[in-house]
Amino acid sequence: MRDRLIARGNLADIEPMEIDTSIGFDDVGGHAEQIRALKETVILPLIYPEVFARFKIEPPRGVLFHGPPGNF
């Protein structure tokens, strides 16, 4: 993978991603099931890394949202 990135251009040319820390779970719009799933996916591995390590569970590296705002 790294070789492919280098072949396409210099890694120094890649701009770091900006993270908007002002967005919280309250911004998900009251979709209780989606908020619960997000917390299980994002927060639990950060709070309990030893549990994930013990059961050899590798937490996801990201979450992809799709659809217009308010979409179920």
XYZ file of C-alpha atoms in Angstrom:
72
model
C 0.000 0.000 0.000
C 2.755 2.437 0.963
C 4.522 1.721 -2.339
C 1.357 2.644 -4.229
C 1.069 5.915 -2.317
C 4.683 6.778 -3.028
C 4.248 5.910 -6.701
C 1.337 8.346 -7.004
C 3.062 11.236 -5.266
C 5.106 12.360 -2.353
C 3.628 11.546 1.055
C 4.577 15.064 2.171
C 1.996 16.394 -0.316
C -0.873 14.772 1.603
C -2.728 17.237 3.819
C -3.787 15.968 7.255
C -7.504 15.528 7.845
C -9.177 18.140 10.025
C -11.429 16.839 12.780
C -14.389 18.889 13.965
C -14.437 18.308 17.727
C -17.566 20.427 18.188
C -19.772 17.582 16.887
C -21.138 15.193 19.509
C -23.652 12.389 19.802
C -26.409 14.952 20.376
C -25.888 16.057 16.754
C -27.038 12.661 15.447
C -30.581 13.974 15.709
C -32.273 11.762 18.270
C -31.956 8.458 16.406
C -31.536 6.321 19.531
C -30.594 3.100 17.731
C -27.979 4.824 15.565
C -26.511 6.627 18.586
C -26.290 3.327 20.491
C -24.537 1.657 17.555
C -22.094 4.555 17.251
C -21.256 4.416 20.946
C -20.685 0.643 20.780
C -18.482 1.032 17.726
C -16.502 4.132 18.688
C -16.543 4.608 22.462
C -16.435 1.076 23.909
C -13.098 0.126 22.273
C -11.571 3.326 23.677
C -12.896 2.751 27.207
C -12.292 -1.016 27.385
C -9.295 -1.838 25.157
C -8.355 -4.778 27.398
C -11.676 -6.529 26.656
C -11.180 -6.169 22.916
C -7.577 -7.383 23.217
C -8.563 -10.377 25.363
C -11.095 -11.595 22.798
C -8.828 -10.636 19.879
C -11.421 -8.218 18.516
C -9.968 -5.480 16.368
C -12.198 -2.404 16.557
C -13.089 -0.661 13.305
C -10.768 2.104 12.173
C -13.573 4.425 11.167
C -17.258 4.967 10.594
C -18.757 5.913 7.249
C -21.964 7.937 7.150
C -24.026 8.123 3.976
C -27.233 9.726 2.821
C -28.742 13.118 3.441
C -29.011 14.496 6.994
C -31.862 12.887 8.900
C -31.695 9.727 6.789
C -32.403 6.414 8.573
